[in-house]
Amino acid sequence: MKLVISGFDPFGGLVCNSSQTLVEGLALLSQSRAATGWAATLDLHTLVLPTVYGRSVEKLQAAVARQTPELVVMLGVAPSIRELRLETQAINQISTSLPDNDGYRAPVPWIDHKGPATLSSDLDLPALQTQLKDLGVDVGLSSNCGDYVCNHLYYEMLRFSQRCSPACRALFVHVPDLHGTGDELSAAREMPQRLNDLAMLIQCLTSAAPV
C-alpha cells in the first residue's frame, strides 16, 4: 500500500513545528520497517508543506497526483492537546484575522461560498480510535479542525479526493506540541512515544482489514 504523509513548517512564532519533526522522524523510521511493525509492502512518502493556504494545497495535490497513493494523512500541531486527535471533518470556514506564512489574510470567513458546509473523511474513525486505544495509543476524535491552514488543507484535499482521486482516502491528524516548553531535552524524550503512536496509526490504516 502506498501512503503519503505530510506535516507543516513552523508558523506563528513557533521555532519548530512538531508535525514537521514527526514527519521527518517517520521518514527515518520507515527505512527500518522491521522496527515499526509495518507491512513490508508499505510504500511511505513524506513531505513538509508551507503553512500557506494556496501553496500547501498545491504541493500536496501534486504529490498525490504523482504518487497515486491509497491513503494521504496530513499532520498538524495543536498546542492545547496531549493526544493524537483524529479529525472527522473539515469545515467550510477560514480565519479572517490570522495571516499565513506568506502574509495572506482571507477576506471572507468561508473557503468556498458555494461549497458544502462540511466534508467528512470516509474512514471509519470511531473504529480506528478503538483499534488504537487497544494498542495503548492515547487518541481522541474531533469534529472541529479549526479555521486556519490545517482545516483549509483538509477541506481541499477531501474535495480533491472526491472529485479527482476517489481511490485515495484522506485523514487529518492533530499532534501535540513537542517543543512548546522550549525544553528540547524533554521533547527528545517524548519523541519516541509520539513516533510509536503514529507508527501504530499507520499500521492500523494499512492493515489487511481496512477501517
Tab-separated table of C-alpha atoms in Angstrom:
chain	number	residue	atom	x	y	z
A	1	MET	CA	0.000	0.000	0.000
A	2	LYS	CA	1.176	3.489	-0.828
A	3	LEU	CA	0.802	6.267	1.751
A	4	VAL	CA	1.619	9.980	1.583
A	5	ILE	CA	2.005	11.706	4.955
A	6	SER	CA	2.612	15.436	5.373
A	7	GLY	CA	3.454	17.958	8.070
A	8	PHE	CA	3.796	21.747	8.199
A	9	ASP	CA	6.726	24.084	8.654
A	10	PRO	CA	6.835	26.499	11.652
A	11	PHE	CA	4.314	29.331	11.861
A	12	GLY	CA	3.068	31.996	14.244
A	13	GLY	CA	6.287	32.354	16.193
A	14	LEU	CA	6.972	28.611	16.560
A	15	VAL	CA	10.654	27.785	16.235
A	16	CYS	CA	9.816	24.166	15.412
A	17	ASN	CA	6.583	22.593	14.206
A	18	SER	CA	6.033	19.176	15.765
A	19	SER	CA	4.192	17.915	12.701
A	20	GLN	CA	7.358	18.540	10.662
A	21	THR	CA	9.529	16.951	13.359
A	22	LEU	CA	7.363	13.827	13.411
A	23	VAL	CA	7.086	13.506	9.633
A	24	GLU	CA	10.862	13.719	9.327
A	25	GLY	CA	11.152	11.117	12.097
A	26	LEU	CA	8.741	8.814	10.284
A	27	ALA	CA	10.810	9.139	7.115
A	28	LEU	CA	13.845	7.863	9.035
A	29	LEU	CA	11.825	5.192	10.818
A	30	SER	CA	10.414	3.856	7.549
A	31	GLN	CA	13.943	2.969	6.475
A	32	SER	CA	13.872	0.271	9.162
A	33	ARG	CA	10.442	-1.254	8.717
A	34	ALA	CA	11.239	-4.212	10.964
A	35	ALA	CA	11.381	-1.763	13.865
A	36	THR	CA	7.936	-0.363	13.093
A	37	GLY	CA	5.869	-3.491	12.569
A	38	TRP	CA	4.638	-2.079	9.274
A	39	ALA	CA	3.866	-4.416	6.440
A	40	ALA	CA	6.750	-4.974	4.061
A	41	THR	CA	4.540	-3.777	1.231
A	42	LEU	CA	4.062	-0.277	2.699
A	43	ASP	CA	5.389	2.430	0.385
A	44	LEU	CA	5.653	5.573	2.527
A	45	HIS	CA	6.211	9.046	1.076
A	46	THR	CA	6.668	12.085	3.337
A	47	LEU	CA	6.719	15.809	2.699
A	48	VAL	CA	6.693	19.083	4.625
A	49	LEU	CA	4.243	21.741	3.480
A	50	PRO	CA	4.457	25.517	3.820
A	51	THR	CA	1.946	26.965	6.274
A	52	VAL	CA	0.367	28.843	3.408
A	53	TYR	CA	-3.213	28.375	2.205
A	54	GLY	CA	-2.745	28.000	-1.537
A	55	ARG	CA	0.764	26.598	-1.759
A	56	SER	CA	0.185	23.832	0.790
A	57	VAL	CA	-2.802	22.553	-1.190
A	58	GLU	CA	-0.939	22.744	-4.497
A	59	LYS	CA	2.110	20.913	-3.143
A	60	LEU	CA	0.116	18.092	-1.546
A	61	GLN	CA	-2.219	17.654	-4.506
A	62	ALA	CA	0.800	17.461	-6.805
A	63	ALA	CA	2.344	14.772	-4.586
A	64	VAL	CA	-0.904	12.784	-4.576
A	65	ALA	CA	-1.231	13.071	-8.355
A	66	ARG	CA	2.382	11.962	-8.780
A	67	GLN	CA	2.396	9.097	-6.255
A	68	THR	CA	-1.272	7.937	-6.622
A	69	PRO	CA	-1.465	6.710	-3.007
A	70	GLU	CA	-4.339	4.809	-1.436
A	71	LEU	CA	-4.054	6.991	1.671
A	72	VAL	CA	-2.992	10.535	2.456
A	73	VAL	CA	-2.506	11.531	6.108
A	74	MET	CA	-1.974	15.180	6.984
A	75	LEU	CA	-0.424	16.143	10.321
A	76	GLY	CA	-0.741	19.488	12.046
A	77	VAL	CA	0.208	20.710	15.505
A	78	ALA	CA	-2.344	21.669	18.180
A	79	PRO	CA	-0.542	23.050	21.261
A	80	SER	CA	-3.558	22.558	23.537
A	81	ILE	CA	-3.743	18.742	23.201
A	82	ARG	CA	-1.699	15.874	24.651
A	83	GLU	CA	-3.094	13.068	22.480
A	84	LEU	CA	-3.432	12.237	18.820
A	85	ARG	CA	-6.591	13.899	17.516
A	86	LEU	CA	-8.330	12.301	14.526
A	87	GLU	CA	-10.291	14.962	12.668
A	88	THR	CA	-13.595	13.584	11.409
A	89	GLN	CA	-14.388	16.500	9.116
A	90	ALA	CA	-13.261	19.775	7.607
A	91	ILE	CA	-15.456	22.861	7.883
A	92	ASN	CA	-16.126	25.453	5.200
A	93	GLN	CA	-14.692	28.288	7.235
A	94	ILE	CA	-11.461	30.247	7.306
A	95	SER	CA	-9.921	32.793	9.645
A	96	THR	CA	-10.121	36.423	8.557
A	97	SER	CA	-7.735	37.515	11.322
A	98	LEU	CA	-4.743	35.150	11.117
A	99	PRO	CA	-2.393	35.576	8.136
A	100	ASP	CA	-0.492	32.594	6.770
A	101	ASN	CA	3.296	32.495	6.407
A	102	ASP	CA	3.077	34.463	3.167
A	103	GLY	CA	1.095	37.184	4.922
A	104	TYR	CA	-2.180	36.272	3.188
A	105	ARG	CA	-5.312	37.001	5.215
A	106	ALA	CA	-8.654	35.639	3.980
A	107	PRO	CA	-11.091	38.445	3.099
A	108	VAL	CA	-14.219	36.347	3.844
A	109	PRO	CA	-14.857	33.705	6.544
A	110	TRP	CA	-15.531	30.769	4.218
A	111	ILE	CA	-13.359	28.645	1.947
A	112	ASP	CA	-15.925	28.404	-0.855
A	113	HIS	CA	-19.281	30.175	-0.584
A	114	LYS	CA	-20.767	27.587	-2.958
A	115	GLY	CA	-19.162	24.594	-1.258
A	116	PRO	CA	-20.700	22.235	1.320
A	117	ALA	CA	-20.672	23.336	4.956
A	118	THR	CA	-18.604	20.285	5.921
A	119	LEU	CA	-16.717	17.481	4.232
A	120	SER	CA	-16.110	14.238	6.136
A	121	SER	CA	-13.448	11.563	5.955
A	122	ASP	CA	-14.791	8.295	4.573
A	123	LEU	CA	-12.653	6.317	7.035
A	124	ASP	CA	-14.389	4.659	9.995
A	125	LEU	CA	-12.676	6.826	12.580
A	126	PRO	CA	-14.515	5.505	15.676
A	127	ALA	CA	-13.318	2.013	14.710
A	128	LEU	CA	-9.810	3.354	14.127
A	129	GLN	CA	-9.877	5.049	17.519
A	130	THR	CA	-10.870	1.757	19.173
A	131	GLN	CA	-8.063	-0.114	17.395
A	132	LEU	CA	-5.520	2.457	18.522
A	133	LYS	CA	-6.748	2.510	22.110
A	134	ASP	CA	-6.459	-1.291	22.196
A	135	LEU	CA	-2.816	-0.808	21.203
A	136	GLY	CA	-2.283	1.636	24.052
A	137	VAL	CA	-2.364	4.830	21.984
A	138	ASP	CA	-3.904	7.913	23.591
A	139	VAL	CA	-6.208	9.125	20.832
A	140	GLY	CA	-9.366	11.197	20.512
A	141	LEU	CA	-11.866	12.252	17.866
A	142	SER	CA	-12.606	15.833	16.891
A	143	SER	CA	-15.218	17.380	14.611
A	144	ASN	CA	-13.574	20.817	14.582
A	145	CYS	CA	-10.318	21.150	12.651
A	146	GLY	CA	-10.149	24.887	13.314
A	147	ASP	CA	-10.247	27.676	10.756
A	148	TYR	CA	-6.598	28.034	9.794
A	149	VAL	CA	-4.359	26.331	7.209
A	150	CYS	CA	-4.920	22.838	8.685
A	151	ASN	CA	-8.662	22.973	8.131
A	152	HIS	CA	-8.291	24.613	4.720
A	153	LEU	CA	-5.902	21.882	3.548
A	154	TYR	CA	-8.192	19.128	4.851
A	155	TYR	CA	-11.254	20.647	3.162
A	156	GLU	CA	-9.493	20.976	-0.166
A	157	MET	CA	-7.939	17.506	-0.005
A	158	LEU	CA	-11.264	15.862	0.826
A	159	ARG	CA	-12.799	17.690	-2.107
A	160	PHE	CA	-9.858	16.746	-4.337
A	161	SER	CA	-10.167	13.112	-3.295
A	162	GLN	CA	-13.885	13.029	-4.078
A	163	ARG	CA	-13.507	14.746	-7.448
A	164	CYS	CA	-10.144	13.656	-8.805
A	165	SER	CA	-8.778	10.732	-6.797
A	166	PRO	CA	-11.680	8.697	-5.361
A	167	ALA	CA	-9.422	5.705	-4.681
A	168	CYS	CA	-7.395	7.823	-2.222
A	169	ARG	CA	-8.772	8.252	1.296
A	170	ALA	CA	-7.746	11.289	3.345
A	171	LEU	CA	-7.333	11.933	7.068
A	172	PHE	CA	-6.104	14.885	9.112
A	173	VAL	CA	-4.474	14.219	12.484
A	174	HIS	CA	-3.520	16.879	15.011
A	175	VAL	CA	-0.474	16.095	17.145
A	176	PRO	CA	0.732	17.647	20.425
A	177	ASP	CA	3.403	20.324	20.505
A	178	LEU	CA	6.690	18.653	21.433
A	179	HIS	CA	8.594	21.936	21.543
A	180	GLY	CA	6.205	24.277	23.357
A	181	THR	CA	8.089	24.326	26.649
A	182	GLY	CA	11.353	25.195	24.922
A	183	ASP	CA	12.946	22.201	26.649
A	184	GLU	CA	14.405	20.247	23.740
A	185	LEU	CA	15.638	17.512	26.084
A	186	SER	CA	12.040	16.921	27.157
A	187	ALA	CA	10.954	16.964	23.518
A	188	ALA	CA	13.608	14.376	22.666
A	189	ARG	CA	12.346	12.108	25.454
A	190	GLU	CA	8.745	12.397	24.218
A	191	MET	CA	9.621	11.894	20.554
A	192	PRO	CA	9.882	8.061	20.576
A	193	GLN	CA	6.413	7.688	22.093
A	194	ARG	CA	4.845	10.067	19.585
A	195	LEU	CA	6.573	8.289	16.705
A	196	ASN	CA	5.341	4.967	18.057
A	197	ASP	CA	1.784	6.343	18.243
A	198	LEU	CA	1.971	7.404	14.595
A	199	ALA	CA	3.522	4.074	13.610
A	200	MET	CA	0.544	2.349	15.226
A	201	LEU	CA	-1.800	4.676	13.344
A	202	ILE	CA	-0.115	3.778	10.060
A	203	GLN	CA	-0.213	0.085	10.934
A	204	CYS	CA	-3.962	0.244	11.587
A	205	LEU	CA	-4.675	2.279	8.455
A	206	THR	CA	-2.706	-0.071	6.230
A	207	SER	CA	-3.765	-3.366	7.808
A	208	ALA	CA	-5.422	-6.130	5.814
A	209	ALA	CA	-8.780	-5.193	7.350
A	210	PRO	CA	-9.184	-1.522	6.379
A	211	VAL	CA	-11.179	0.768	8.622
